[in-house]
mmCIF file of C-alpha atoms in Angstrom:
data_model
loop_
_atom_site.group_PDB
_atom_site.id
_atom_site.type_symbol
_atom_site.label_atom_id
_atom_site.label_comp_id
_atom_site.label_asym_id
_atom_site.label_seq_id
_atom_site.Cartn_x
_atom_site.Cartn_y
_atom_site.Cartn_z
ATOM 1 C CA UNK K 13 83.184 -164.943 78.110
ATOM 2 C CA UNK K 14 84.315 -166.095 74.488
ATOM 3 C CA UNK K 15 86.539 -168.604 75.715
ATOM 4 C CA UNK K 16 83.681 -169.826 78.411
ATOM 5 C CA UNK K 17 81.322 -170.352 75.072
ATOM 6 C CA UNK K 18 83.860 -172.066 72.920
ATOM 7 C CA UNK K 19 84.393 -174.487 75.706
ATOM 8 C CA UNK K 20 80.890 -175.162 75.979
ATOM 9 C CA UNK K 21 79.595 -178.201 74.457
ATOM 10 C CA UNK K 22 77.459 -177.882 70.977
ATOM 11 C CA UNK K 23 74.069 -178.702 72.967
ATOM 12 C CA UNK K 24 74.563 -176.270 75.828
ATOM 13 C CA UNK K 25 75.138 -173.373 73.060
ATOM 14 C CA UNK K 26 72.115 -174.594 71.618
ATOM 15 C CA UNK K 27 70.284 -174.721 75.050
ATOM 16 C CA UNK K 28 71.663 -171.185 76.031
ATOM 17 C CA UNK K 29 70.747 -169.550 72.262
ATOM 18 C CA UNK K 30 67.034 -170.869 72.821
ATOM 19 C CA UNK K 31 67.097 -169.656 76.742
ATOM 20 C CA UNK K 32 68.283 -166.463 75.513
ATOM 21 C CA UNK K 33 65.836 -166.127 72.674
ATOM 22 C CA UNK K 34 62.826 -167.352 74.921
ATOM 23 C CA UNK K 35 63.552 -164.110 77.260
ATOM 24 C CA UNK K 36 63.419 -161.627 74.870
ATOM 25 C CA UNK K 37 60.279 -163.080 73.551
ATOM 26 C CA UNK K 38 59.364 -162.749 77.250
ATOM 27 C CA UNK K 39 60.478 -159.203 78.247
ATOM 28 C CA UNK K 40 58.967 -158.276 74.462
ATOM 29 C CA UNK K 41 55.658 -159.739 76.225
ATOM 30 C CA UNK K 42 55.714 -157.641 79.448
ATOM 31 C CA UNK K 43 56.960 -154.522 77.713
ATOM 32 C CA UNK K 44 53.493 -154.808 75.451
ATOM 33 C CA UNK K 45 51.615 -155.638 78.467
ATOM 34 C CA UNK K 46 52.426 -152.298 80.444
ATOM 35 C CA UNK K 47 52.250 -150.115 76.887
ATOM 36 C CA UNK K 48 48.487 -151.957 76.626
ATOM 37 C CA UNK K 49 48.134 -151.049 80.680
ATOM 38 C CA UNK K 50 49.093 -147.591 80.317
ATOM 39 C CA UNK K 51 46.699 -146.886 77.537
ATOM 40 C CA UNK K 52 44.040 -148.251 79.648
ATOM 41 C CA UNK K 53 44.813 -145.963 82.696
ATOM 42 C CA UNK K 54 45.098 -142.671 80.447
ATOM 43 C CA UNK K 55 42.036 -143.705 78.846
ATOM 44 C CA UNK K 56 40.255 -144.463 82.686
ATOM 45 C CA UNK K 57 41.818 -140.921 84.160
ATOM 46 C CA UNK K 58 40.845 -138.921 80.623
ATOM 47 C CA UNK K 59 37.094 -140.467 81.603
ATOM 48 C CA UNK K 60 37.280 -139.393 85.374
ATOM 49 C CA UNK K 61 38.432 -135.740 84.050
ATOM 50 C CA UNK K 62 35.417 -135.462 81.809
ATOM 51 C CA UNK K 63 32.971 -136.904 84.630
ATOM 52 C CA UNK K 64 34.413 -134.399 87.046
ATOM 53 C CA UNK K 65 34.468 -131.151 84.751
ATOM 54 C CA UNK K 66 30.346 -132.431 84.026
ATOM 55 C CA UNK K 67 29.943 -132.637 87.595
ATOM 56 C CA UNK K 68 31.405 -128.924 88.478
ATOM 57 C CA UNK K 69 29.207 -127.465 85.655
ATOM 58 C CA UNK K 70 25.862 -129.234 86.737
ATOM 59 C CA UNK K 71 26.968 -128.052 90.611
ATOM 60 C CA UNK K 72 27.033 -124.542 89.050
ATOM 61 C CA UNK K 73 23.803 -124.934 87.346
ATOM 62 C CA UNK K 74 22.167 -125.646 83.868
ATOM 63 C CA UNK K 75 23.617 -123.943 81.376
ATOM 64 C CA UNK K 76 20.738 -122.825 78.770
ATOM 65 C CA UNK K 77 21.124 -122.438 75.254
ATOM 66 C CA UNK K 78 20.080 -118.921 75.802
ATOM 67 C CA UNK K 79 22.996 -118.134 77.651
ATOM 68 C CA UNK K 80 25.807 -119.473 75.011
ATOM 69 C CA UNK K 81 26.766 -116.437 72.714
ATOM 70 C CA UNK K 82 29.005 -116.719 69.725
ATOM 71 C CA UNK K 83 31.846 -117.026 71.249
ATOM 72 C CA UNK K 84 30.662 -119.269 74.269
ATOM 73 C CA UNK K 85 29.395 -122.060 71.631
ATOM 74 C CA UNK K 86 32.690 -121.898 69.618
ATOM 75 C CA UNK K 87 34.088 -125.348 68.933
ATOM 76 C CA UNK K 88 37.913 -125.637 67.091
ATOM 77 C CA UNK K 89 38.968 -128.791 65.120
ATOM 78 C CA UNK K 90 42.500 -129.166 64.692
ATOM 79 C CA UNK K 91 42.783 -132.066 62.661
ATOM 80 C CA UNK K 92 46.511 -132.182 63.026
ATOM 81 C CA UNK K 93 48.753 -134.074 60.720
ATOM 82 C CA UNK K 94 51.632 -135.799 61.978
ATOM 83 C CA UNK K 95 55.014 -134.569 62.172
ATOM 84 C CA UNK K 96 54.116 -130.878 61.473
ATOM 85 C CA UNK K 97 55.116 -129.209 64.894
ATOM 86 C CA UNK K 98 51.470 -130.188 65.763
ATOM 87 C CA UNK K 99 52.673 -130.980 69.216
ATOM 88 C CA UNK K 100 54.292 -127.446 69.892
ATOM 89 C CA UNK K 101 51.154 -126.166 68.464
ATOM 90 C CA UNK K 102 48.986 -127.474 70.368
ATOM 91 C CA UNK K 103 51.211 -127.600 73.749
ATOM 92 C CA UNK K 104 50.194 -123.554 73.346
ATOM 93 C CA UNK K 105 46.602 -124.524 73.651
ATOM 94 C CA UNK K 106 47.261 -126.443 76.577
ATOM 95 C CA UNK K 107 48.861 -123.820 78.014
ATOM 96 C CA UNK K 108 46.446 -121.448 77.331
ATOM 97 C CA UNK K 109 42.997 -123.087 78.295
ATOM 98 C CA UNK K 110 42.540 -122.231 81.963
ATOM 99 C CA UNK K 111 43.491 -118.070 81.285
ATOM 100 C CA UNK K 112 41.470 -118.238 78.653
ATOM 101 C CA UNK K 113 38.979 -120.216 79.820
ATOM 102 C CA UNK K 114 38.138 -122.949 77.031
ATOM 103 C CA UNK K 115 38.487 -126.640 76.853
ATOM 104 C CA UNK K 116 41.050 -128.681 75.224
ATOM 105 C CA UNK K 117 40.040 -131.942 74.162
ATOM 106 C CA UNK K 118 42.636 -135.039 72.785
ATOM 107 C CA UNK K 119 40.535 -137.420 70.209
ATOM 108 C CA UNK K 120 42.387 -140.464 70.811
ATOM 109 C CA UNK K 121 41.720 -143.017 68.119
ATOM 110 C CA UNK K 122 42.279 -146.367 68.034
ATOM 111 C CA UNK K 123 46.220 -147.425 66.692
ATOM 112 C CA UNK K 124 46.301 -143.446 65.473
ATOM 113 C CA UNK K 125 43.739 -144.466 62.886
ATOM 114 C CA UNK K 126 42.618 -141.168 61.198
ATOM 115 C CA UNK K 127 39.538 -142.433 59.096
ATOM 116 C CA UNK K 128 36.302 -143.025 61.527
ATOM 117 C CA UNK K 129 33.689 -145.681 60.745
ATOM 118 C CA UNK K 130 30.293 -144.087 59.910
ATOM 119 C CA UNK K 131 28.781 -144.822 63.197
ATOM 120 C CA UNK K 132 31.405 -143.188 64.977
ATOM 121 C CA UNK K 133 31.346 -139.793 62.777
ATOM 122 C CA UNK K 134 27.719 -139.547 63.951
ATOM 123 C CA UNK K 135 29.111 -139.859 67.837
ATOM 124 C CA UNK K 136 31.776 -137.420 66.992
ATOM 125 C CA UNK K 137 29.303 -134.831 65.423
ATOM 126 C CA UNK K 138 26.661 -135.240 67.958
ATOM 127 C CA UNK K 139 29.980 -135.005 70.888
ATOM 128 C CA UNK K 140 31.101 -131.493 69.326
ATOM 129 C CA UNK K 141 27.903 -129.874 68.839
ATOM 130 C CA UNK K 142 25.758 -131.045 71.782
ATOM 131 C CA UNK K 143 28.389 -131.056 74.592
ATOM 132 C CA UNK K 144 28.008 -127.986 76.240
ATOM 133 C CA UNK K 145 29.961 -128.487 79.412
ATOM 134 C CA UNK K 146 33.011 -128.162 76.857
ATOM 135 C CA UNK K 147 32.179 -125.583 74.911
ATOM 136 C CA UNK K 148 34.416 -123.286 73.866
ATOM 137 C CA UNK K 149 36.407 -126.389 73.065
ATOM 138 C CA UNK K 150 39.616 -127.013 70.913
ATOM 139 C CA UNK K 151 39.385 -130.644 70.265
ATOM 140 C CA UNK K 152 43.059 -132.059 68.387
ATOM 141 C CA UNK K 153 43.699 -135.189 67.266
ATOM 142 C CA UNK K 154 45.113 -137.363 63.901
ATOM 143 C CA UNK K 155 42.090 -137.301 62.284
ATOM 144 C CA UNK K 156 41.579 -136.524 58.491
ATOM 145 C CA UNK K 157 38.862 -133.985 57.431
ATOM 146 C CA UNK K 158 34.695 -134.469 58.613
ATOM 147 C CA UNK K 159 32.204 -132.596 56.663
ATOM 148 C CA UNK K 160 29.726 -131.671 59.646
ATOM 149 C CA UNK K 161 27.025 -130.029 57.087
ATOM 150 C CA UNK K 162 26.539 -134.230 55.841
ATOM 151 C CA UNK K 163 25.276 -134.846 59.171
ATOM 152 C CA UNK K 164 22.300 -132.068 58.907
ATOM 153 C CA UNK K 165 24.247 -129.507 61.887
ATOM 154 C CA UNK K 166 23.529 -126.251 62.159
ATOM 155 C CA UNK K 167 26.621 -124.926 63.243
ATOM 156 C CA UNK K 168 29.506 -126.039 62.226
ATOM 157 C CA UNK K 169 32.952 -125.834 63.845
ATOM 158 C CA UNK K 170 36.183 -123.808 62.913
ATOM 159 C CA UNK K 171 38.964 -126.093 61.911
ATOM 160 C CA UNK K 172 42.332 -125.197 61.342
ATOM 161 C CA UNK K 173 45.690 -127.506 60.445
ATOM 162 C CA UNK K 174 49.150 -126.658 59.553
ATOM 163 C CA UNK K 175 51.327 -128.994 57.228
ATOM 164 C CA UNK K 176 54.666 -129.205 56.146
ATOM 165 C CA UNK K 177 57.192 -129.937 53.181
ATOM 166 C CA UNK K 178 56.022 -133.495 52.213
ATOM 167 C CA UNK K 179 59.572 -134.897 52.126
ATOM 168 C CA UNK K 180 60.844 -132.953 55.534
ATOM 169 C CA UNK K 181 58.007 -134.445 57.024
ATOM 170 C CA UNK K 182 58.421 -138.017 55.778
ATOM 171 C CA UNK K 183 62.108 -137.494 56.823
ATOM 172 C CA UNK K 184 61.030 -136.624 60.769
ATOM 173 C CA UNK K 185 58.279 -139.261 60.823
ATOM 174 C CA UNK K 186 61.209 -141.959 59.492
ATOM 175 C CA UNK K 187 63.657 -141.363 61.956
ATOM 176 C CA UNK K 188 60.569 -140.424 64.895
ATOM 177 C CA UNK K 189 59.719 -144.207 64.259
ATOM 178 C CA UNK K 190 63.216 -144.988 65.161
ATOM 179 C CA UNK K 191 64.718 -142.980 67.989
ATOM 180 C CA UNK K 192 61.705 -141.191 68.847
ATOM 181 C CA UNK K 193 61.969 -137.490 70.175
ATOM 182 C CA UNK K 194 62.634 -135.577 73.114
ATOM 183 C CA UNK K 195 59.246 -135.455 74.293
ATOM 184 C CA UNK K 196 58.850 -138.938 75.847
ATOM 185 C CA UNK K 197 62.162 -140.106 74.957
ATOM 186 C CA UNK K 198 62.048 -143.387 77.071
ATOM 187 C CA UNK K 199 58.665 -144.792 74.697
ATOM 188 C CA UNK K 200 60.022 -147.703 72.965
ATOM 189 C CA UNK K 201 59.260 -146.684 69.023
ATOM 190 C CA UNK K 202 57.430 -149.247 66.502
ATOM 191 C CA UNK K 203 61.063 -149.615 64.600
ATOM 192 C CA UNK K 204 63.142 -149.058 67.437
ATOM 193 C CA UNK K 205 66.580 -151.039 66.732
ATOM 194 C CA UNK K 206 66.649 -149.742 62.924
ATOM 195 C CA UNK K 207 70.053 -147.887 62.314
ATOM 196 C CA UNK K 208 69.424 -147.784 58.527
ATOM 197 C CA UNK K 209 69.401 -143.901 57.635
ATOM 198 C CA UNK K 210 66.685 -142.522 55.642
ATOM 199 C CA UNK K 211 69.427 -142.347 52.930
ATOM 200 C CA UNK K 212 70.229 -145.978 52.974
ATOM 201 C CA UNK K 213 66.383 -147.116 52.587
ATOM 202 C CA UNK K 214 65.903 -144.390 49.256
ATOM 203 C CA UNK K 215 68.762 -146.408 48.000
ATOM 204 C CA UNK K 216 67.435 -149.727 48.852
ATOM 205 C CA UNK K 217 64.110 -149.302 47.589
ATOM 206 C CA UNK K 218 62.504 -149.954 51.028
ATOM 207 C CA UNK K 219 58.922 -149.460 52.111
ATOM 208 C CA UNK K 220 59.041 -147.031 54.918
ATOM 209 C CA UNK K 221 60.325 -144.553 52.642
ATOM 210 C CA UNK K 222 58.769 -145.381 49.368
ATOM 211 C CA UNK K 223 57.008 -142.438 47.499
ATOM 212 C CA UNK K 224 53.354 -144.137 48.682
ATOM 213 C CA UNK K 225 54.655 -142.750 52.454
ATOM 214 C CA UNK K 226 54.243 -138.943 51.223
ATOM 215 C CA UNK K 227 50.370 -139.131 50.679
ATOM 216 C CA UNK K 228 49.191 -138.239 53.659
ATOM 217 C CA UNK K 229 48.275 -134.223 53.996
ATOM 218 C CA UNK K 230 46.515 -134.792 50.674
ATOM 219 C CA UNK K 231 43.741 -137.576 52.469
ATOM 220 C CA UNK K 232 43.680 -135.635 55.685
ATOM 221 C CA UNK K 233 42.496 -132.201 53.687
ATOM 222 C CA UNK K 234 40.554 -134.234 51.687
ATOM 223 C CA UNK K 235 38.585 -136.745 54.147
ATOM 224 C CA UNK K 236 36.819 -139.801 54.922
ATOM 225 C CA UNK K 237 36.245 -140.348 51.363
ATOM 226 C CA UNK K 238 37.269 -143.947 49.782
ATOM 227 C CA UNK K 239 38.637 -141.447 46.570
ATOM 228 C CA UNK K 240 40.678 -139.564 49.336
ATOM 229 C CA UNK K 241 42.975 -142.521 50.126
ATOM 230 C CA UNK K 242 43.892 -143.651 46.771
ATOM 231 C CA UNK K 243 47.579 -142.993 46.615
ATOM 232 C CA UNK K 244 47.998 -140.495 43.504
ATOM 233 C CA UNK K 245 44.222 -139.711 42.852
ATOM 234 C CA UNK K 246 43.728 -136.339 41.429
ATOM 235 C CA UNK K 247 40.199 -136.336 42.282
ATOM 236 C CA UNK K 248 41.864 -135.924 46.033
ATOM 237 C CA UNK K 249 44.318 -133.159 45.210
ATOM 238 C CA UNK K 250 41.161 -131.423 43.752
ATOM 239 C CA UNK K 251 39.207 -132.732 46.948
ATOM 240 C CA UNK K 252 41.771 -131.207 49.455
ATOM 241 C CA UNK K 253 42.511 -127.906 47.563
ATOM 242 C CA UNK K 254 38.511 -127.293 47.795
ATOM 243 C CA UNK K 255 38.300 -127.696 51.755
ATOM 244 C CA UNK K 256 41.399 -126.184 51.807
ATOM 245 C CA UNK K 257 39.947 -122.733 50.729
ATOM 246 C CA UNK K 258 36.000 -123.523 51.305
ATOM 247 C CA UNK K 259 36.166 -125.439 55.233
ATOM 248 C CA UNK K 260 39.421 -124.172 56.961
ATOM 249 C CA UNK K 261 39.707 -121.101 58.586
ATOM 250 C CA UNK K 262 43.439 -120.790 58.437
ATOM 251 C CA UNK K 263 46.343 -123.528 57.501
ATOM 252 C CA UNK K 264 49.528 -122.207 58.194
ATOM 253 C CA UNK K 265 52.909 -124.290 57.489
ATOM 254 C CA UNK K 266 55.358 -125.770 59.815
ATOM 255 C CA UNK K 267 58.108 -123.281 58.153
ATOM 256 C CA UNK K 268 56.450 -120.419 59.059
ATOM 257 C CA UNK K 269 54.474 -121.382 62.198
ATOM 258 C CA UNK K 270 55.139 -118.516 64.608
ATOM 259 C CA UNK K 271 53.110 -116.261 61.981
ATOM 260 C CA UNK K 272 50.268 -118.711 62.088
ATOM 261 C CA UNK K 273 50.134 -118.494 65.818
ATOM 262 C CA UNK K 274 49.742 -114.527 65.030
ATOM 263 C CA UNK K 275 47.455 -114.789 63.283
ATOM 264 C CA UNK K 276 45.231 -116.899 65.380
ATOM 265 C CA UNK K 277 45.728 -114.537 68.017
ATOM 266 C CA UNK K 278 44.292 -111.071 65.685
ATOM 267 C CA UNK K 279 41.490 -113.090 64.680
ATOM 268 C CA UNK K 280 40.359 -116.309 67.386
ATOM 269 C CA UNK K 281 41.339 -113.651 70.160
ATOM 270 C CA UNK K 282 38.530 -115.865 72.645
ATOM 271 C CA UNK K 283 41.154 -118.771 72.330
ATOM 272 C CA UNK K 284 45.015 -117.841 71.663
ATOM 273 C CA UNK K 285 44.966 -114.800 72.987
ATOM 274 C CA UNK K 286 48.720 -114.502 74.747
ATOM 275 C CA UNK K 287 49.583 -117.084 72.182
ATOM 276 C CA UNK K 288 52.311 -115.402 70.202
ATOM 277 C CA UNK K 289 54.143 -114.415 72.906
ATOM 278 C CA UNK K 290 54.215 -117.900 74.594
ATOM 279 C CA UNK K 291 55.286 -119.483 71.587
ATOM 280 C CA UNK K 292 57.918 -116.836 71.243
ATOM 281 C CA UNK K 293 59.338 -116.580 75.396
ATOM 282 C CA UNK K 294 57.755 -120.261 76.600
ATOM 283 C CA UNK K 295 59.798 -123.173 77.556
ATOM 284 C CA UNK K 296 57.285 -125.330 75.062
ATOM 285 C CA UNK K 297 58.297 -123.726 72.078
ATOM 286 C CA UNK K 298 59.411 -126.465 69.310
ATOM 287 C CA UNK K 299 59.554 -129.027 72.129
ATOM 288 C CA UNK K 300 59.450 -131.851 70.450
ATOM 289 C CA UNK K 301 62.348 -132.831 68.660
ATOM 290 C CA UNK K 302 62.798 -136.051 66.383
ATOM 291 C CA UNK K 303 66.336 -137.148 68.047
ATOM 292 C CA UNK K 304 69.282 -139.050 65.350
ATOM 293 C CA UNK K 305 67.527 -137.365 62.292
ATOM 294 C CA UNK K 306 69.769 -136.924 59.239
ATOM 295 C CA UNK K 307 69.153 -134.715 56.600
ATOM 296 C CA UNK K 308 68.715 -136.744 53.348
ATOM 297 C CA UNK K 309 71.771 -135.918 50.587
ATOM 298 C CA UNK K 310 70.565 -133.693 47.358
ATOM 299 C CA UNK K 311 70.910 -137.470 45.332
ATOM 300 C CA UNK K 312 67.864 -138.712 47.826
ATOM 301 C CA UNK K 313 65.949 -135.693 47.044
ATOM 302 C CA UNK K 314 66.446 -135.716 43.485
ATOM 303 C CA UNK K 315 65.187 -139.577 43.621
ATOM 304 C CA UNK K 316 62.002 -138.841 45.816
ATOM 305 C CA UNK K 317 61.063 -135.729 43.310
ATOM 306 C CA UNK K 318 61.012 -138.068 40.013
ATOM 307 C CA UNK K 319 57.533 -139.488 41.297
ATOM 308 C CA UNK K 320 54.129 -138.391 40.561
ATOM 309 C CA UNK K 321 53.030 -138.722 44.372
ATOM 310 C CA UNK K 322 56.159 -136.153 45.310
ATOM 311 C CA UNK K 323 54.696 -134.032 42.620
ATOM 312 C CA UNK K 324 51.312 -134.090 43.663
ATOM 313 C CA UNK K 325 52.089 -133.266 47.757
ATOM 314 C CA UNK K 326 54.084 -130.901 46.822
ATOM 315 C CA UNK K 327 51.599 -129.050 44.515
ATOM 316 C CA UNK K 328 49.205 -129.228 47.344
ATOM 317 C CA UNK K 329 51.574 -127.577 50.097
ATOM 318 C CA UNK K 330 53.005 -124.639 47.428
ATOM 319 C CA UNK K 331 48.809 -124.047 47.046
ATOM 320 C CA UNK K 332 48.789 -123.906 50.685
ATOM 321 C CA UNK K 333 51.885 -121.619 51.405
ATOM 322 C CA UNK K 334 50.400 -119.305 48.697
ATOM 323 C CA UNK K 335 47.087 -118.960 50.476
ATOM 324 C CA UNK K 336 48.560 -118.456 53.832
ATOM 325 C CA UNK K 337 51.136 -115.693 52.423
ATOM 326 C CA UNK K 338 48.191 -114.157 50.519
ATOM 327 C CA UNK K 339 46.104 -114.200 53.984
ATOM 328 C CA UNK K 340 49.585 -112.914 55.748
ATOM 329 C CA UNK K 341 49.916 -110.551 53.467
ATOM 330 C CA UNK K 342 46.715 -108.679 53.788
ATOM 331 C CA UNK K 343 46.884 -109.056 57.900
ATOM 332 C CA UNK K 344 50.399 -107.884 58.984
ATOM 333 C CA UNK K 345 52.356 -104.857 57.816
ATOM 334 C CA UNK K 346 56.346 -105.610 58.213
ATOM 335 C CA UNK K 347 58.486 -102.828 59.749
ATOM 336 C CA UNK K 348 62.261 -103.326 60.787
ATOM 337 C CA UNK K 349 62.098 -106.488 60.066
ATOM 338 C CA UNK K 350 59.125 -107.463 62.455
ATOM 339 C CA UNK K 351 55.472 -107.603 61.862
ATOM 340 C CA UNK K 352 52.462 -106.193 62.912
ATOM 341 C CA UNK K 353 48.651 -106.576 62.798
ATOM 342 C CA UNK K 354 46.983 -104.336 60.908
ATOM 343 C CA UNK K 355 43.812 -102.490 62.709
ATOM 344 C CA UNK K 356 40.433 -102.639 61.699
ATOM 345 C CA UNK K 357 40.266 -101.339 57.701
ATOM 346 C CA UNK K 358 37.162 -100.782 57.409
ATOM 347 C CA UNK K 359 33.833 -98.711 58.811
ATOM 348 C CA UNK K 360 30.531 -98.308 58.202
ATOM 349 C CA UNK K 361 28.986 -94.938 57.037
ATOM 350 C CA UNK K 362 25.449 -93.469 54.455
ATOM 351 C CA UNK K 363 23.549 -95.680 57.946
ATOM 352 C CA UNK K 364 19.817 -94.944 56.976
ATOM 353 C CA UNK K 365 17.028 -94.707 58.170
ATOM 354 C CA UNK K 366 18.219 -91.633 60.084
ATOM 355 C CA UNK K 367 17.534 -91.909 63.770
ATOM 356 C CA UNK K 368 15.545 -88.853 65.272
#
């Protein structure tokens, strides 16, 4: 082959360079076109789903308010942040859904954008609390933090999240954008090609692993505010750590996720129920895995710690980790090296009036 091209004449290279270059730009072309295609057909059978679940429940009959109880009318936001084990997480729900009878819902938004435009928060809102052929529902998607109570609803729904060391994550999201994971392992990824290490692009000052990349569990604990995606505001630390404590029900961390599924399970019994074993026996468990990662040397570490963004990520995930072990700590008892719920501490007693 090298001696066919040295023979060729100077044109003819030329001609076969631009042929050459003309086809990728062509295969490049079709390879879009059946990504764009296939997003259009999930999107068309995700509609026929939700038509035909609406269809069994008004062939079984109106469903009045009347008849939702507490648990019925129970709606769960995950609001999952990427690269946390949110997959495996939620793979459990999926799992779960038809034994325990709920809904599991995927909000799909457009290029993974997690920050809605006003009009549709007020769709989202009135989806969640007005849908009642999906309630219970667990509804999951990259979407950073919506304060239902602006919107004048009643009842509000549960979210949870989990999150993860800010620069572990950044590492799995740098090399997921490059050799993707074992979960759809033939998707062609956004930098697909890219054989720099994470390593090599601390070293070289690059973009996709610049200190700005770590702000990102900060805005989605914090929200839809323009103050939330300021990159080192600490109005948004504040912001997150407040809905952290005062709008979650429980954030549990990626390092420690099997306890978070526990849990779940002692206190959202309607929904994960089951859970803890699954995660612990199922074939799902940590199923996907970012392939080619490399752990980043101490030096690349060291580098990524020096700036005020590291600092402030980090403060915000130590916060969290302290507030799940606090909440872990007052739910389990540990024996042999295993843990336990605790039973019910508590009773009532002195009831008056007496009855007769």
């Amino acid at each position: 082959m090298g001696l066919l091209r040295i023979m060729m004449p100077p044109k003819l290279q030329l001609l076969a360079v631009v042929a050459f270059a003309v086809a990728m730009l062509f295969l490049e072309n079709q390879i879009q076109k059946l990504e764009e295609s296939r997003s259009k057909l999930e999107r068309a059978i995700a509609r026929h789903e939700v038509r035909e679940i609406e269809q069994r429940h008004t062939m079984d009959g109106p469903r009045q308010d009347a008849t939702l109880d507490e648990e019925e009318d129970m709606v769960i936001i995950y609001n999952r942040v990427p690269k946390t084990a949110s997959t495996s997480f939620t793979n459990i729900a999926y799992d779960l859904c038809a034994k325990n009878k709920y809904h599991v819902l995927h909000i799909n938004t457009t290029k993974n954008n997690p920050v809605m435009s006003l009009q549709d928060q007020v769709r989202f809102v009135k989806n969640i609390t007005a849908w009642k052929e999906m309630k219970p529902g667990f509804y999951h998607g990259h979407v950073s933090y919506l304060d239902f109570a602006k919107f004048g609803v009643k009842k509000k729904p549960i979210y949870i999240n989990v999150i993860r060391d800010p620069i572990e994550r950044l590492v799995s999201y740098y090399y997921f954008l490059r050799f993707g994971d074992d979960y759809r392992p033939g998707l062609r990824r956004r930098k697909q090609g890219d054989k720099k290490t994470f390593d090599e692009c601390v070293a070289e000052g690059g973009s996709d692993c610049a200190p700005e990349k770590l702000w990102l569990q900060i805005p989605f604990f914090c929200g839809h505010s323009s103050e939330c995606w300021n990159v080192g505001s600490r109005w948004a630390v504040d912001q997150a750590k407040y809905n952290l404590i005062n709008a979650y029900f429980l954030v549990g961390v990626t390092e420690e996720l099997e306890d978070f599924i526990m849990l779940l399970e002692a206190a959202l019994p309607r929904f994960f129920r089951g859970a803890t074993e699954l995660y612990r026996t199922g074939k799902k468990s940590h199923l996907r895995k970012t392939t080619e990662k490399k752990l980043p040397t101490k030096q690349t570490i060291a580098k990524l710690q020096q700036s005020d963004i590291w600092k402030m990520e980090n403060e915000f995930y130590e916060f969290a980790l302290e507030q799940f072990q606090f909440i872990r700590a007052h739910a389990v008892r540990e024996k042999d090296g295993d843990l336990y719920i605790l039973a019910q501490n508590f009773f009532y007693e002195k009831i008056y009036p007496k009855s007769n």
